[in-house]
Amino acid sequence: MTGNQEPSTTALLWHGDHLALLDQRLLPEREVWLTYTDADGVASAIRDMVVRGAPAIGICAAYGLVLAARQAARYDDWRALIQSAARTLAGARPTAVNLSWALQRLQSVLNDADDAREAIRRLDLEARAIHDEDVAANHRMAEHALSIMDHGPFAVLTHCNTGSLATGGYGTALGVIRHLWHQGRLTRVYADETRPWLQGSRLTAWELQQEGIPVTLNTDGAAAQILRRGDVRWVIVGADRITANGDVANKIGTYGLAVLARHHGVRVMVVAPSSTVDRSLSSGDDIPIEERGADELRMIQGLPIAPDGISVYNPVFDVTPADLVDVIVTEQGVTWLQTPSSL
Ligand code: MRU
C-alpha cells in the first residue's frame, strides 16, 4: 500500500494490476489515495473504513479477488488460493450483503475457468461489470424515485453517506438527491452528521458542497426539530441489507429517524440496488449487525471525550422495520410498502 494523488470525485479507481482508494478516514481535511496490490490489503481497507458504503465495498471486494487471482496464478493450487482470498474478503465486514453478493458473482465465473490466465481474465471482466452496473443502477434508481415524488420544490433529510464515495459513482439516496437538484425540485438537503463515524458531516456535506447543492449540517438529535418545521417532505436513505419482508438494515440512527418521520407525516424512501436485497433472510432479525470499537465513542481524533474505560455499546447499523418504510427504490423499480395515499 502506498500513498499518491488521484482525482477526488470517486472512491475507487481500478487500474488492472492495482486498486486505488481515496482514504475516507481523512476526509474532508485531506485527500490521500492509497494503492492496493493484494486481497489482504483490500480486506484491511474495507475493515478499517478506508472505503465504506455497501455498493463500494462490494466493488472493492471484487477487484480484491482479481488481485488475488493475479498473485495465485504462479502456483499449482491457484484456485484454492483464490477461494481462500474470497473468504478473507467476505469476512471483512458483516452487515452489507453486497460484499458476499459480489464475491459470489466472481466465484461463479471462476468455476468456468480452466486455467489461471483464464481465471484472471474472467474475474477482471466480471468485477468491471459489477462496477459499471452499479453506476448504471444508481442513475436508474434516481429516475424511478423522481417519478413517484410530487414536483416540489421541497427539502429532504438524509443520513450517513450514500453518494459517489459509497458506490461505484453517483450514489443511491444521494443520487436521488443529486437528480432532484438538477431537475430544480430541491430546496435544501439536511444532512445528519451521523455519529459516531460522521459520514454525514465528513462525507455527505463534502460531496454536496463540492457540487453547489444547498446542504445544512445538523446533529442527529436535531432531526426531530427539523421534521417538525414542515419543509422536509422526504427522508431519503440507503441500505446495507434489505430482507424478504422489507426490513432495512442501514447506518445506526436510521430506525430512530424513521420513527420520527412517521410521527411527523414525512415519507421515508430507501434507495438501494437489487444487490442489497437478501431474499435468503426472512426478516431483519437475522441480519448480522456490526459492532465497532469503543474508541469511536470515547475519542475524537485521538482526544478523549468520555471518561477513561467507560463501558460502550457501539452497533454501527440498525434495522428499520418494513412498516416504517414507505417505499423502496431499486434499479428494477419502485415497491410501496405503505399506501401512497397522501402524496
Ligand atoms: O459504515 P458505513 O459507512 O459503510 O455505512 C454506510 C451506510 O450505512 C450506507 O447508508 C449504506 O451502505 C448505503 S451506501 C449507498
Coordinates of C-alpha atoms and ligand atoms in Angstrom, one line a residue:
M1 CA 0.0 0.0 0.0
T2 CA 1.4 3.4 -1.0
G3 CA 0.1 7.0 -1.0
N4 CA -0.3 9.2 -4.1
Q5 CA -2.6 11.8 -5.8
E6 CA -5.7 10.9 -7.8
P7 CA -8.8 12.9 -8.8
S8 CA -11.2 13.2 -5.8
T9 CA -14.6 12.7 -7.4
T10 CA -14.7 8.9 -6.8
A11 CA -14.0 6.5 -4.0
L12 CA -12.1 3.9 -6.1
L13 CA -10.1 3.5 -9.3
W14 CA -9.3 0.2 -10.9
H15 CA -6.0 0.1 -12.8
G16 CA -6.0 -3.6 -13.8
D17 CA -3.0 -4.5 -11.6
H18 CA -3.8 -2.4 -8.6
L19 CA -6.7 -0.7 -6.9
A20 CA -6.6 2.9 -5.8
L21 CA -8.8 4.0 -2.9
L22 CA -9.5 7.5 -1.6
D23 CA -8.8 7.3 2.1
Q24 CA -12.2 8.3 3.5
R25 CA -10.9 8.3 7.1
L26 CA -9.1 11.5 6.3
L27 CA -11.8 13.5 4.5
P28 CA -12.7 16.3 4.3
E29 CA -9.4 17.5 5.6
R30 CA -7.0 15.7 3.3
E31 CA -7.4 13.8 0.0
V32 CA -5.0 10.9 0.1
W33 CA -5.1 8.0 -2.4
L34 CA -3.8 4.6 -1.3
T35 CA -2.7 1.8 -3.6
Y36 CA -3.5 -1.9 -3.1
T37 CA -2.0 -4.8 -4.9
D38 CA -3.3 -7.8 -3.0
A39 CA -6.5 -9.1 -1.5
D40 CA -5.4 -8.9 2.1
G41 CA -4.7 -5.2 1.7
V42 CA -8.2 -4.7 0.2
A43 CA -9.8 -6.7 3.0
S44 CA -8.0 -4.5 5.6
A45 CA -9.1 -1.3 3.7
I46 CA -12.7 -2.4 3.9
R47 CA -12.4 -3.4 7.6
D48 CA -10.6 -0.2 8.6
M49 CA -13.1 2.0 6.6
V50 CA -10.6 3.4 4.1
V51 CA -13.5 2.6 1.8
R52 CA -17.1 2.1 3.1
G53 CA -20.7 2.1 1.9
A54 CA -22.4 -1.1 0.8
P55 CA -22.0 -1.0 -3.0
A56 CA -18.5 0.4 -2.8
I57 CA -17.2 -2.4 -0.6
G58 CA -18.8 -5.0 -2.9
I59 CA -17.0 -3.5 -5.9
C60 CA -13.7 -3.3 -4.0
A61 CA -14.0 -6.9 -2.8
A62 CA -14.5 -7.9 -6.5
Y63 CA -11.3 -6.1 -7.5
G64 CA -9.6 -7.5 -4.5
L65 CA -10.3 -11.0 -5.8
V66 CA -8.8 -10.1 -9.2
L67 CA -5.7 -9.1 -7.3
A68 CA -5.7 -12.5 -5.5
A69 CA -6.0 -14.3 -8.8
R70 CA -3.1 -12.4 -10.3
Q71 CA -0.9 -13.4 -7.3
A72 CA -2.2 -17.0 -7.2
A73 CA -1.5 -17.6 -10.9
R74 CA 2.1 -18.8 -10.4
Y75 CA 1.0 -21.6 -8.0
D76 CA -0.5 -25.0 -8.9
D77 CA -3.2 -24.6 -6.3
W78 CA -4.3 -21.2 -7.7
R79 CA -8.0 -22.0 -7.5
A80 CA -7.8 -22.8 -3.8
L81 CA -5.8 -19.7 -3.1
I82 CA -8.4 -17.5 -4.8
Q83 CA -11.2 -19.2 -2.8
S84 CA -9.3 -18.6 0.4
A85 CA -8.9 -14.9 -0.5
A86 CA -12.7 -14.7 -1.2
R87 CA -13.3 -15.9 2.3
T88 CA -11.0 -13.3 3.8
L89 CA -12.7 -10.5 1.7
A90 CA -16.2 -11.7 2.6
G91 CA -15.3 -11.6 6.3
A92 CA -14.1 -8.0 6.3
R93 CA -17.5 -6.5 7.3
P94 CA -20.7 -8.4 8.2
T95 CA -23.7 -6.3 7.6
A96 CA -23.7 -5.2 3.9
V97 CA -24.7 -8.1 1.8
N98 CA -23.2 -6.5 -1.3
L99 CA -19.8 -7.9 -0.2
S100 CA -20.8 -11.6 -0.4
W101 CA -23.1 -10.9 -3.4
A102 CA -20.2 -9.5 -5.4
L103 CA -17.9 -12.3 -4.4
Q104 CA -20.5 -15.0 -5.3
R105 CA -20.8 -13.5 -8.7
L106 CA -17.0 -13.8 -9.1
Q107 CA -16.9 -17.3 -7.7
S108 CA -19.4 -18.5 -10.3
V109 CA -17.2 -17.2 -13.2
L110 CA -14.2 -18.7 -11.5
N111 CA -15.9 -22.1 -11.8
D112 CA -15.9 -21.7 -15.6
A113 CA -12.2 -21.0 -15.9
D114 CA -9.9 -24.0 -16.8
D115 CA -6.5 -22.2 -16.1
A116 CA -5.2 -19.3 -14.0
R117 CA -4.8 -16.9 -17.0
E118 CA -8.4 -17.5 -18.0
A119 CA -9.5 -17.0 -14.3
I120 CA -7.8 -13.6 -14.2
R121 CA -9.4 -12.5 -17.5
R122 CA -12.9 -13.7 -16.5
L123 CA -12.7 -12.3 -12.9
D124 CA -11.4 -8.9 -14.2
L125 CA -14.3 -8.7 -16.7
E126 CA -16.9 -9.6 -14.1
A127 CA -15.5 -7.1 -11.5
R128 CA -15.6 -4.3 -14.1
A129 CA -19.2 -5.3 -15.0
I130 CA -20.2 -5.2 -11.3
H131 CA -18.7 -1.7 -11.1
D132 CA -20.4 -0.4 -14.3
E133 CA -23.7 -2.0 -13.5
D134 CA -23.7 -0.2 -10.1
V135 CA -23.2 3.2 -11.7
A136 CA -26.0 2.5 -14.2
A137 CA -28.3 1.2 -11.4
N138 CA -27.8 4.5 -9.5
H139 CA -29.0 6.5 -12.4
R140 CA -32.0 4.3 -13.0
M141 CA -32.9 4.5 -9.3
A142 CA -32.8 8.3 -9.4
E143 CA -35.2 8.3 -12.3
H144 CA -37.6 5.8 -10.7
A145 CA -37.5 7.8 -7.4
L146 CA -38.4 11.1 -9.1
S147 CA -41.3 9.5 -11.0
I148 CA -43.2 9.0 -7.7
M149 CA -42.3 12.2 -5.9
D150 CA -44.5 15.3 -6.2
H151 CA -43.0 18.1 -8.2
G152 CA -41.9 20.3 -5.3
P153 CA -39.6 22.0 -4.8
F154 CA -39.1 20.7 -1.2
A155 CA -36.4 19.9 1.3
V156 CA -35.1 16.4 2.1
L157 CA -33.2 14.9 5.0
T158 CA -30.6 12.2 4.7
H159 CA -28.5 10.1 7.0
C160 CA -25.0 8.7 6.6
N161 CA -23.2 8.9 3.1
T162 CA -24.7 7.2 0.1
G163 CA -23.1 9.2 -2.7
S164 CA -20.2 8.7 -5.1
L165 CA -18.0 7.8 -2.1
A166 CA -20.2 4.9 -1.1
T167 CA -20.9 3.4 -4.5
G168 CA -19.4 2.9 -7.9
G169 CA -20.4 6.5 -8.7
Y170 CA -23.3 9.0 -8.4
G171 CA -25.0 7.4 -5.4
T172 CA -28.2 5.7 -4.2
A173 CA -30.1 8.1 -1.8
L174 CA -27.6 10.8 -2.7
G175 CA -28.1 10.0 -6.4
V176 CA -31.8 10.7 -6.0
I177 CA -31.0 14.0 -4.2
R178 CA -28.5 15.0 -6.9
H179 CA -31.2 14.3 -9.6
L180 CA -33.8 16.3 -7.6
W181 CA -31.4 19.2 -7.5
H182 CA -30.6 19.1 -11.2
Q183 CA -34.3 19.0 -12.0
G184 CA -35.0 22.1 -9.9
R185 CA -37.1 20.2 -7.5
L186 CA -35.0 20.5 -4.3
T187 CA -34.7 23.5 -2.0
R188 CA -32.2 22.1 0.6
V189 CA -30.7 18.9 1.9
Y190 CA -30.4 18.4 5.7
A191 CA -27.5 16.1 6.4
D192 CA -27.5 14.2 9.7
E193 CA -23.9 14.3 11.0
T194 CA -24.2 10.5 11.6
R195 CA -22.5 9.7 14.9
P196 CA -20.1 8.3 15.6
W197 CA -18.1 8.0 12.4
L198 CA -19.5 11.2 11.0
Q199 CA -20.2 10.0 7.5
G200 CA -22.8 12.9 7.2
S201 CA -20.5 15.8 8.2
R202 CA -17.3 14.5 6.8
L203 CA -18.5 12.9 3.5
T204 CA -22.1 13.9 2.5
A205 CA -21.6 17.6 3.4
W206 CA -18.3 17.5 1.4
E207 CA -19.8 15.8 -1.6
L208 CA -22.8 18.1 -1.8
Q209 CA -20.8 21.3 -1.1
Q210 CA -18.4 20.5 -3.9
E211 CA -21.3 20.4 -6.3
G212 CA -23.0 23.6 -5.0
I213 CA -26.1 21.7 -3.8
P214 CA -27.5 23.5 -0.8
V215 CA -26.8 21.5 2.3
T216 CA -27.3 22.2 6.0
L217 CA -25.5 20.0 8.5
N218 CA -27.3 19.0 11.7
T219 CA -26.7 16.8 14.7
D220 CA -28.6 13.5 14.6
G221 CA -30.5 14.8 17.6
A222 CA -31.8 17.8 15.7
A223 CA -33.7 15.7 13.2
A224 CA -37.0 15.8 15.2
Q225 CA -36.9 19.6 15.4
I226 CA -36.2 19.8 11.6
L227 CA -39.0 17.4 10.7
R228 CA -41.4 19.3 12.9
R229 CA -40.9 22.5 11.0
G230 CA -42.6 21.0 7.9
D231 CA -40.3 21.9 4.9
V232 CA -38.9 18.3 4.7
R233 CA -41.1 16.1 2.6
W234 CA -38.9 13.1 2.3
V235 CA -36.3 11.3 4.4
I236 CA -34.1 9.5 1.8
V237 CA -31.6 6.9 2.9
G238 CA -29.6 4.0 1.6
A239 CA -29.4 0.4 2.8
D240 CA -26.9 -2.3 3.7
R241 CA -29.3 -5.2 3.5
I242 CA -33.0 -5.5 2.8
T243 CA -34.7 -8.7 3.8
A244 CA -37.5 -10.6 2.1
N245 CA -40.2 -8.9 4.3
G246 CA -38.8 -5.4 3.5
D247 CA -36.9 -4.7 6.8
V248 CA -33.9 -2.4 6.2
A249 CA -30.5 -2.5 7.8
N250 CA -28.8 0.8 7.4
K251 CA -26.5 3.1 9.4
I252 CA -27.2 3.4 13.1
G253 CA -29.8 6.1 13.6
T254 CA -31.9 5.2 10.6
Y255 CA -34.5 3.4 12.7
G256 CA -35.0 6.3 15.0
L257 CA -35.2 8.7 12.1
A258 CA -38.0 6.5 10.5
V259 CA -39.9 6.6 13.8
L260 CA -39.6 10.4 13.8
A261 CA -40.6 10.7 10.2
R262 CA -43.8 8.6 10.8
H263 CA -44.7 10.8 13.8
H264 CA -44.4 14.0 11.6
G265 CA -46.0 12.6 8.5
V266 CA -42.8 12.7 6.5
R267 CA -42.3 9.9 3.9
V268 CA -39.3 7.5 4.2
M269 CA -37.7 6.4 1.0
V270 CA -35.0 3.7 0.9
V271 CA -32.8 3.6 -2.2
A272 CA -30.6 0.6 -2.9
P273 CA -29.5 -1.5 -5.8
S274 CA -31.0 -5.0 -6.0
S275 CA -27.6 -6.3 -4.9
T276 CA -28.6 -5.1 -1.4
V277 CA -31.7 -7.2 -1.3
D278 CA -31.2 -10.5 0.6
R279 CA -34.2 -12.8 0.0
S280 CA -32.5 -15.6 1.9
L281 CA -33.3 -13.8 5.1
S282 CA -37.0 -13.6 6.1
S283 CA -36.7 -10.7 8.4
G284 CA -34.2 -8.1 9.8
D285 CA -33.9 -10.1 13.0
D286 CA -31.5 -12.3 11.1
I287 CA -29.2 -9.6 9.8
P288 CA -25.7 -9.6 11.5
I289 CA -25.2 -6.2 13.0
E290 CA -21.6 -5.0 13.1
E291 CA -20.3 -3.6 16.4
R292 CA -17.2 -1.5 16.2
G293 CA -14.6 -0.4 18.8
A294 CA -15.3 1.6 21.9
D295 CA -12.8 4.3 20.9
E296 CA -15.2 5.5 18.2
L297 CA -17.3 6.9 21.1
R298 CA -14.6 7.5 23.6
M299 CA -12.4 9.7 21.4
I300 CA -12.4 12.2 18.6
Q301 CA -9.2 12.5 16.6
G302 CA -7.3 10.8 19.4
L303 CA -8.6 13.2 22.1
P304 CA -10.8 11.7 24.9
I305 CA -14.4 12.8 25.1
A306 CA -15.6 10.3 27.7
P307 CA -14.3 9.0 31.0
D308 CA -11.4 6.6 30.6
G309 CA -12.5 3.0 30.5
I310 CA -16.3 3.8 30.2
S311 CA -18.4 0.9 29.0
V312 CA -19.6 1.4 25.4
Y313 CA -22.2 -0.1 23.1
N314 CA -21.4 0.7 19.5
P315 CA -23.6 -1.1 17.0
V316 CA -23.0 0.7 13.7
F317 CA -26.2 -0.4 11.9
D318 CA -29.8 -0.8 13.0
V319 CA -32.9 -2.4 11.4
T320 CA -35.8 -0.3 10.4
P321 CA -39.0 -2.5 10.3
A322 CA -40.8 -2.6 7.0
D323 CA -43.8 -0.9 8.4
L324 CA -41.9 2.3 8.9
V325 CA -40.6 2.4 5.3
D326 CA -42.9 4.0 2.8
V327 CA -41.1 3.0 -0.4
I328 CA -38.1 1.0 -1.5
V329 CA -36.5 2.0 -4.8
T330 CA -34.1 -0.3 -6.7
E331 CA -33.0 -0.1 -10.3
Q332 CA -35.7 -2.6 -11.1
G333 CA -38.5 -0.2 -10.0
V334 CA -40.5 1.1 -7.0
T335 CA -42.1 -1.0 -4.3
W336 CA -44.6 0.7 -2.0
L337 CA -44.7 -0.8 1.5
Q338 CA -47.4 1.7 2.6
T339 CA -50.3 3.2 0.7
P340 CA -49.1 6.2 -1.4
S341 CA -52.4 7.9 -0.5
S342 CA -51.4 11.4 0.7
L343 CA -48.9 12.2 -2.0
Ligands
MRU1 O1 -20.4 2.1 7.9 P1 -20.6 2.5 6.5 O2 -20.2 3.9 6.3 O3 -20.1 1.6 5.5 O4 -22.2 2.6 6.4 C1 -22.8 3.0 5.2 C2 -24.3 3.0 5.2 O5 -24.9 2.7 6.1 C3 -24.9 3.5 3.9 O6 -26.1 4.1 4.2 C4 -25.2 2.2 3.1 O7 -24.1 1.4 3.0 C5 -25.7 2.6 1.7 S1 -24.4 3.3 0.7 C6 -25.1 3.6 -0.8

